[in-house]
PDB file of C-alpha atoms in Angstrom:
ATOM      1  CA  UNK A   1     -55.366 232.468 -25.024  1.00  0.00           C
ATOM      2  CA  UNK A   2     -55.790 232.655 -21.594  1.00  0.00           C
ATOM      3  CA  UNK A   3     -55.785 230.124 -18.635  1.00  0.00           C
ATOM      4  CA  UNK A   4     -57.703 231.061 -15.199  1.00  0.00           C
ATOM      5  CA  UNK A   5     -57.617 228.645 -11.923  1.00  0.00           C
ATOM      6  CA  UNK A   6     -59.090 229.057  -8.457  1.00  0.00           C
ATOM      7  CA  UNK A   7     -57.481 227.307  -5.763  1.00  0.00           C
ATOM      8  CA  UNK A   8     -59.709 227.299  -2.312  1.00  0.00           C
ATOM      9  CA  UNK A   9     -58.217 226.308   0.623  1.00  0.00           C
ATOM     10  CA  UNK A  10     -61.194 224.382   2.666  1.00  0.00           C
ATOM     11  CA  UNK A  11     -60.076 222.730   6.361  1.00  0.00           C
ATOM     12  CA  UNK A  12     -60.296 218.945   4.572  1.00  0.00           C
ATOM     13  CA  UNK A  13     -57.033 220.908   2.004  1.00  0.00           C
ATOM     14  CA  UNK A  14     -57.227 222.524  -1.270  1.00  0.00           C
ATOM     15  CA  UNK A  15     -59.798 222.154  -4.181  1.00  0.00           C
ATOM     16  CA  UNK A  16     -59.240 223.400  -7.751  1.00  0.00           C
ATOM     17  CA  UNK A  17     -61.387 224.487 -10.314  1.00  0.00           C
ATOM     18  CA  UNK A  18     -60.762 226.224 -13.750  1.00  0.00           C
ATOM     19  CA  UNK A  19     -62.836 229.297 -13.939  1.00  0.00           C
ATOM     20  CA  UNK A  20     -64.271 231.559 -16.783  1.00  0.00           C
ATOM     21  CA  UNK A  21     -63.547 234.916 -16.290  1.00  0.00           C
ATOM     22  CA  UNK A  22     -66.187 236.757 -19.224  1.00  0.00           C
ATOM     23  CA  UNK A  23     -67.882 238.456 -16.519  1.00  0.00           C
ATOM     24  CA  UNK A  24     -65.376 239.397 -15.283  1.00  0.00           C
ATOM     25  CA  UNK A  25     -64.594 243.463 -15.789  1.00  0.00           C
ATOM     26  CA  UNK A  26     -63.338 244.615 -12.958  1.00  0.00           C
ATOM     27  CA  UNK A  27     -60.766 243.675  -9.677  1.00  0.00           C
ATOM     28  CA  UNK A  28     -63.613 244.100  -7.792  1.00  0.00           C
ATOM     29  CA  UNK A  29     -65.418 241.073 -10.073  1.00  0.00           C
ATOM     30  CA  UNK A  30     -62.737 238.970  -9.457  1.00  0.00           C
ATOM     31  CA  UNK A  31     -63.023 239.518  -5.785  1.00  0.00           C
ATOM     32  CA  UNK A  32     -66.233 238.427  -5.619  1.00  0.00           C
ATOM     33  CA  UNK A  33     -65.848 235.799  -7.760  1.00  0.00           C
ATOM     34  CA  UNK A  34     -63.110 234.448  -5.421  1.00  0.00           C
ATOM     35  CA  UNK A  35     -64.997 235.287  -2.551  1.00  0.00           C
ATOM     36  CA  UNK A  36     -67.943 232.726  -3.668  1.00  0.00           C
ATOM     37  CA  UNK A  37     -65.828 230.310  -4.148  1.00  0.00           C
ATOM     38  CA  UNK A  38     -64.599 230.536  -0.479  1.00  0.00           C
ATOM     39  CA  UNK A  39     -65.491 227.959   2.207  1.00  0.00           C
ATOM     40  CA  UNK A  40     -65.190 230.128   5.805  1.00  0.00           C
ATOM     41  CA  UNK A  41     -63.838 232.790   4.524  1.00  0.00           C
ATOM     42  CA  UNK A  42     -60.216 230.697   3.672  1.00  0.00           C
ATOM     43  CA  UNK A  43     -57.805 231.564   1.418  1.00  0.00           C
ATOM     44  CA  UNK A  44     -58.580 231.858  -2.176  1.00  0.00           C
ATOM     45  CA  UNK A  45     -56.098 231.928  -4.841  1.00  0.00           C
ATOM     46  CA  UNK A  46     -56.658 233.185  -8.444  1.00  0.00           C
ATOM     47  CA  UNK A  47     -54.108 232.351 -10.730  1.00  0.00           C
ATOM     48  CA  UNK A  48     -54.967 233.953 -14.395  1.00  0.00           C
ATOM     49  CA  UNK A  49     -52.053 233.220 -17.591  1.00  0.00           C
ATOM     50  CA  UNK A  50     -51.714 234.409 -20.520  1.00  0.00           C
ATOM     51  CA  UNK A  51     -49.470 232.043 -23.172  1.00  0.00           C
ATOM     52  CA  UNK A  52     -46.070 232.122 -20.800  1.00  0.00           C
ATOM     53  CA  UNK A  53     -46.465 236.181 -21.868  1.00  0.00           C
ATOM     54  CA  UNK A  54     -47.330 236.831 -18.170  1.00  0.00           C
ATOM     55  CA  UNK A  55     -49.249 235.419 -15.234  1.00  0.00           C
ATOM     56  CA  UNK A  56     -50.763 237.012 -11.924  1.00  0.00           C
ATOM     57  CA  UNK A  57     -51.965 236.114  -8.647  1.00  0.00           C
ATOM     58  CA  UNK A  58     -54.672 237.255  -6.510  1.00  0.00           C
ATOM     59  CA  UNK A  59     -55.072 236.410  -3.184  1.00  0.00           C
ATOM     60  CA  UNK A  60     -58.249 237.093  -1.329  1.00  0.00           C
ATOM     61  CA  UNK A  61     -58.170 236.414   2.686  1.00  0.00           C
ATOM     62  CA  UNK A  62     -61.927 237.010   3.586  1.00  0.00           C
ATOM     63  CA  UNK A  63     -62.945 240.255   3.748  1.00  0.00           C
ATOM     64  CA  UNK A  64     -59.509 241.764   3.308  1.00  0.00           C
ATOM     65  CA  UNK A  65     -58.846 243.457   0.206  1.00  0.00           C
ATOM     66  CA  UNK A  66     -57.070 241.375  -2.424  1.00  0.00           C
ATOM     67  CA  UNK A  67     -53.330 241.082  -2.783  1.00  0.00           C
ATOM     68  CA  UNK A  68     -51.879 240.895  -6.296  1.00  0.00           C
ATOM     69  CA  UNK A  69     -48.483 239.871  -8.202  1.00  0.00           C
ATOM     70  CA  UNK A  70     -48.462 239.774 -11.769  1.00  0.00           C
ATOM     71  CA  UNK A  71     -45.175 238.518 -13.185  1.00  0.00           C
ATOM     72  CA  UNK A  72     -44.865 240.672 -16.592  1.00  0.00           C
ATOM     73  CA  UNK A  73     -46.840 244.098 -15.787  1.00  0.00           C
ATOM     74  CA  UNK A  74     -46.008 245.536 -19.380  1.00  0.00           C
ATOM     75  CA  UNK A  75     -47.215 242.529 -20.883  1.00  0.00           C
ATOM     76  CA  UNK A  76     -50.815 242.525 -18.772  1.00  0.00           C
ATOM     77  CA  UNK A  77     -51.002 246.011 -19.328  1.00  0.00           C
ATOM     78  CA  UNK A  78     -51.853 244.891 -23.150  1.00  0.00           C
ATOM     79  CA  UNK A  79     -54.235 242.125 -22.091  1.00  0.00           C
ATOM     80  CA  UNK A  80     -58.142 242.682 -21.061  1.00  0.00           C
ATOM     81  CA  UNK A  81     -57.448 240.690 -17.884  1.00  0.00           C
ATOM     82  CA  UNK A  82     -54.065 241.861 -16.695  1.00  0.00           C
ATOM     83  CA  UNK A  83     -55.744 245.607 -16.931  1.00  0.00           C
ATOM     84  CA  UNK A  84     -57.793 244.071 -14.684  1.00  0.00           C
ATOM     85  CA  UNK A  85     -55.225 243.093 -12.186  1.00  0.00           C
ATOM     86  CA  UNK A  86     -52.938 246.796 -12.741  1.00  0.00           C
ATOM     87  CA  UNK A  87     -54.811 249.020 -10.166  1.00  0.00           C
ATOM     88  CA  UNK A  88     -53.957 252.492  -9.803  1.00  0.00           C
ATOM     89  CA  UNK A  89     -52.603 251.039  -6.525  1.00  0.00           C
ATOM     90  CA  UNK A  90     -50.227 248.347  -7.506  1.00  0.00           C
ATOM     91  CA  UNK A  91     -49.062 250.809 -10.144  1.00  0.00           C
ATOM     92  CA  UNK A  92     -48.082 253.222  -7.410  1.00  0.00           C
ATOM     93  CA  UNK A  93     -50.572 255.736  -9.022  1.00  0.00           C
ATOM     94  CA  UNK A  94     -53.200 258.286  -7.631  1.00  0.00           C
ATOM     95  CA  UNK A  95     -56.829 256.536  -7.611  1.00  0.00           C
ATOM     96  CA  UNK A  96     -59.235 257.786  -9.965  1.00  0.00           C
ATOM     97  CA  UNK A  97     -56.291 260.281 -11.675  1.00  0.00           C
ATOM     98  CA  UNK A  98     -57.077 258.694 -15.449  1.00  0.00           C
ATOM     99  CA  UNK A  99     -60.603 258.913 -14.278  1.00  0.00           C
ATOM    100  CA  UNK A 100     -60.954 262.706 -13.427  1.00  0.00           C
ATOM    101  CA  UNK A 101     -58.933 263.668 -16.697  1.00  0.00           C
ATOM    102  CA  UNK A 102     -60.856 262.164 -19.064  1.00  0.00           C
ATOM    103  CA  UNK A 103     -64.179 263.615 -17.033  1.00  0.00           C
ATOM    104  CA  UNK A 104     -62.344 267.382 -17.502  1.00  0.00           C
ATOM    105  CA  UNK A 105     -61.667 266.718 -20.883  1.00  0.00           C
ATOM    106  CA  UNK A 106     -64.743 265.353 -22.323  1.00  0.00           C
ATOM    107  CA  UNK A 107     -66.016 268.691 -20.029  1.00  0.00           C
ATOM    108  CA  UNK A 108     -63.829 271.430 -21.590  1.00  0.00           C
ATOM    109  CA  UNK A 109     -62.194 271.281 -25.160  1.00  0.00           C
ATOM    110  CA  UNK A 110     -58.463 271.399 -24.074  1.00  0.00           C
ATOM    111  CA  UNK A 111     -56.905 271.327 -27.647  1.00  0.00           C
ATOM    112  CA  UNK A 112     -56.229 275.413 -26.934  1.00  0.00           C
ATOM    113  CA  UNK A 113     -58.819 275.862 -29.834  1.00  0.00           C
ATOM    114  CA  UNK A 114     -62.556 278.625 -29.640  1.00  0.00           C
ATOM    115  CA  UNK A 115     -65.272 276.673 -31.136  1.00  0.00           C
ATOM    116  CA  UNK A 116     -64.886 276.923 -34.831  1.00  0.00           C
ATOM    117  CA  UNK A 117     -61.649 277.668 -35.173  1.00  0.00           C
ATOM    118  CA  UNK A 118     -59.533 274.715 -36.984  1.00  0.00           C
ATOM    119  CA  UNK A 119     -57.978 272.327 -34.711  1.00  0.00           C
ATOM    120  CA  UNK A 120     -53.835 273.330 -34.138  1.00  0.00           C
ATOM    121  CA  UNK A 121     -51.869 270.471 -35.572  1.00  0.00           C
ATOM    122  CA  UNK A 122     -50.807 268.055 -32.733  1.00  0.00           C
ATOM    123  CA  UNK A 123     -47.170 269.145 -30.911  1.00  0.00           C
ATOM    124  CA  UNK A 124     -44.277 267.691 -32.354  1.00  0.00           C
ATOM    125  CA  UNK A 125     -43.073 264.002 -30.792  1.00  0.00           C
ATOM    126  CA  UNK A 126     -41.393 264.521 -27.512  1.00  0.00           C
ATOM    127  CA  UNK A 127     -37.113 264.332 -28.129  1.00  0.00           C
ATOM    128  CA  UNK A 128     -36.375 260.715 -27.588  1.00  0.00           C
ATOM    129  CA  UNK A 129     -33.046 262.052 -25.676  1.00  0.00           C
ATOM    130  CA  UNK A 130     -35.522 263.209 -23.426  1.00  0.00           C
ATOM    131  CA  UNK A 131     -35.336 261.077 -20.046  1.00  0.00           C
ATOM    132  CA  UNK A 132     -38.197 262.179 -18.440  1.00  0.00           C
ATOM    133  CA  UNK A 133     -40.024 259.384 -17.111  1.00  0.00           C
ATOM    134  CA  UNK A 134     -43.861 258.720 -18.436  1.00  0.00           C
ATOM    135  CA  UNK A 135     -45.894 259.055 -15.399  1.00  0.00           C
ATOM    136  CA  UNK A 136     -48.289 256.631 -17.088  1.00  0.00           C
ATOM    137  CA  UNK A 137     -45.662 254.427 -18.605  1.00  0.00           C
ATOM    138  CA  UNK A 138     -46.401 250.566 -16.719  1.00  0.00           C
ATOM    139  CA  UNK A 139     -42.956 249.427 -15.783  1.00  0.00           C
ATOM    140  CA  UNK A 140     -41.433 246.435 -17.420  1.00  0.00           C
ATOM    141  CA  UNK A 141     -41.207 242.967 -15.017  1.00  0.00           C
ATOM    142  CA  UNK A 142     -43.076 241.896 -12.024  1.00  0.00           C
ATOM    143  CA  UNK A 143     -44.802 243.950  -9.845  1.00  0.00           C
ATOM    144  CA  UNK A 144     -47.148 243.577  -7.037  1.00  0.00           C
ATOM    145  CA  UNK A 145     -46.816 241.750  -3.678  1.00  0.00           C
ATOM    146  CA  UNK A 146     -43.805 239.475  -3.502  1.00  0.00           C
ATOM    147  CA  UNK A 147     -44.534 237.894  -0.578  1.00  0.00           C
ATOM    148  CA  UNK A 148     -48.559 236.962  -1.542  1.00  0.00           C
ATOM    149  CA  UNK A 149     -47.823 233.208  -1.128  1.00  0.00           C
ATOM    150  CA  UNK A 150     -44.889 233.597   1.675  1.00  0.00           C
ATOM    151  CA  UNK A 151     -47.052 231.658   4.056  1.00  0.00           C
ATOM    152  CA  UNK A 152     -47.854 229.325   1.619  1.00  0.00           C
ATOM    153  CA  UNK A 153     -44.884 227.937   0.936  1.00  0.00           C
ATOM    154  CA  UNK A 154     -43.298 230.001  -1.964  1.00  0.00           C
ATOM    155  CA  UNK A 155     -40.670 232.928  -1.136  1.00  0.00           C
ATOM    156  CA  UNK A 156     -40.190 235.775  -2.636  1.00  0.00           C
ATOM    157  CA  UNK A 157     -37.811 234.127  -4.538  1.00  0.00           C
ATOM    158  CA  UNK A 158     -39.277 231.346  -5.562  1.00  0.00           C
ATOM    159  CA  UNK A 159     -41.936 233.530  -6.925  1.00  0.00           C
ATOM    160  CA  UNK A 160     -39.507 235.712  -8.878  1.00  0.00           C
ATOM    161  CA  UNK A 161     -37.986 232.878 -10.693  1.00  0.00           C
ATOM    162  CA  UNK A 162     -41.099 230.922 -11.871  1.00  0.00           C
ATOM    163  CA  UNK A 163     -41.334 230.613 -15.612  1.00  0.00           C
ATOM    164  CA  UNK A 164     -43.089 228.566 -17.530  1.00  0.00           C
ATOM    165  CA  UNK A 165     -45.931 226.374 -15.907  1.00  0.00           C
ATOM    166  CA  UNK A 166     -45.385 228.669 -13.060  1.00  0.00           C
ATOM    167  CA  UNK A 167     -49.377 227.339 -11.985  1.00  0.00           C
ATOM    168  CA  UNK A 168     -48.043 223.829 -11.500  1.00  0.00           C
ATOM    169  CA  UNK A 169     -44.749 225.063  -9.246  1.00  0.00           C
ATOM    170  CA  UNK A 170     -47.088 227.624  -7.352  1.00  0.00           C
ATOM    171  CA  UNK A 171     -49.805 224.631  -6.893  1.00  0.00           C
ATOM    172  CA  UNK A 172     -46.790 222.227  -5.856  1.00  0.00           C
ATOM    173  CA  UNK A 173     -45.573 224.458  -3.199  1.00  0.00           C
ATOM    174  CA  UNK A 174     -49.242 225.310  -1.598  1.00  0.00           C
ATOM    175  CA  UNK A 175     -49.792 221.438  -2.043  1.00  0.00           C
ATOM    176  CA  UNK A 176     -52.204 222.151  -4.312  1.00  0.00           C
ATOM    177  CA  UNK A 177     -50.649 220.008  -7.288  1.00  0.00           C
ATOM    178  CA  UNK A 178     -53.157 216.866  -7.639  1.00  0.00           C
ATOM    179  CA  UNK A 179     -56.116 218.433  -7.105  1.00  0.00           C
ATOM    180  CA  UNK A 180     -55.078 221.388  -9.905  1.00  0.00           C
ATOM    181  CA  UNK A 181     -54.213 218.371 -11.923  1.00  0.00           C
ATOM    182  CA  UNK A 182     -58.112 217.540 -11.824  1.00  0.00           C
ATOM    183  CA  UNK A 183     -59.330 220.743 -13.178  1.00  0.00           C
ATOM    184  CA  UNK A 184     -55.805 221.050 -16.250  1.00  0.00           C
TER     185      UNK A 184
END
């Protein structure tokens, strides 16, 4: 089950609303989904849970490209949305690498096999001793931009600790609380 909030800073304060996200496929979706919501190009927040498993932020500044935290990224890497919010960027990874491998290899048969011959049995499972590190592997714990709500009133800190309800701590300390308490 998930939970998804906008929170819209406007020059009068903040307004709330609870958002569906099934159109939503892409970062670039939610951009522009938080960009609509935008009053002169202020600050929008998207705040996106799923059961206290993990939750993420995205904050969109205008025209600037989005800046992301996402408190679990090993549990959103198992969730339709918090694929969404694990960009080859945030993930420290080459754009477009998973991309161009699966082009080559729906290209070229790379199983080592000429056409007709029997497919080789698959290699044996990699040595569990073995501490190479999975270049793919999404790293356990938060990840992202610490400081995303800095100048909002939550440090780095603050955001590291949040638990539970972490929405209703992140809305208290923008001063976002009643008006999120509209939309809950």
């Amino acid at each position: 089950m998930y939970f998804a909030a906008l929170l819209a800073r406007t020059e009068d304060g903040w307004e709330a609303s609870d958002t569906e996200l099934d159109d939503v496929e892409t970062l670039s979706d939610l951009t522009d989904l938080a960009r609509d919501a935008s009053v002169d190009e202020d600050t929008v927040l998207v705040y996106i849970e799923q059961e206290d498993a993990w939750f993420g932020v995205v904050r969109v500044d205008g025209e600037e490209d989005p800046r992301i935290y996402v408190s679990d990224a090993s549990a959103a890497a198992r969730s339709s949305y918090g694929e969404i919010l694990l960009t080859d960027e945030i993930l420290g990874r080459e754009p477009g690498a998973e991309d161009e491998i699966a082009a080559l290899e729906e290209l070229v048969d790379l199983d080592g096999t000429q056409d007709g011959e029997p497919e080789r049995p698959a290699p044996a499972a990699a040595d569990p001793d073995d501490d190479a590190p999975d270049p793919d592997a999404v790293p356990a714990g938060p990840i992202g931009e610490l400081g995303v709500l800095a100048d909002l009133g939550m440090s780095e800190k603050e955001l590291l600790t949040l638990q539970t309800d972490a929405l209703a701590e992140i809305a208290e300390a923008v001063g976002a609380a009643e008006v999120l308490e509209s939309v809950r």
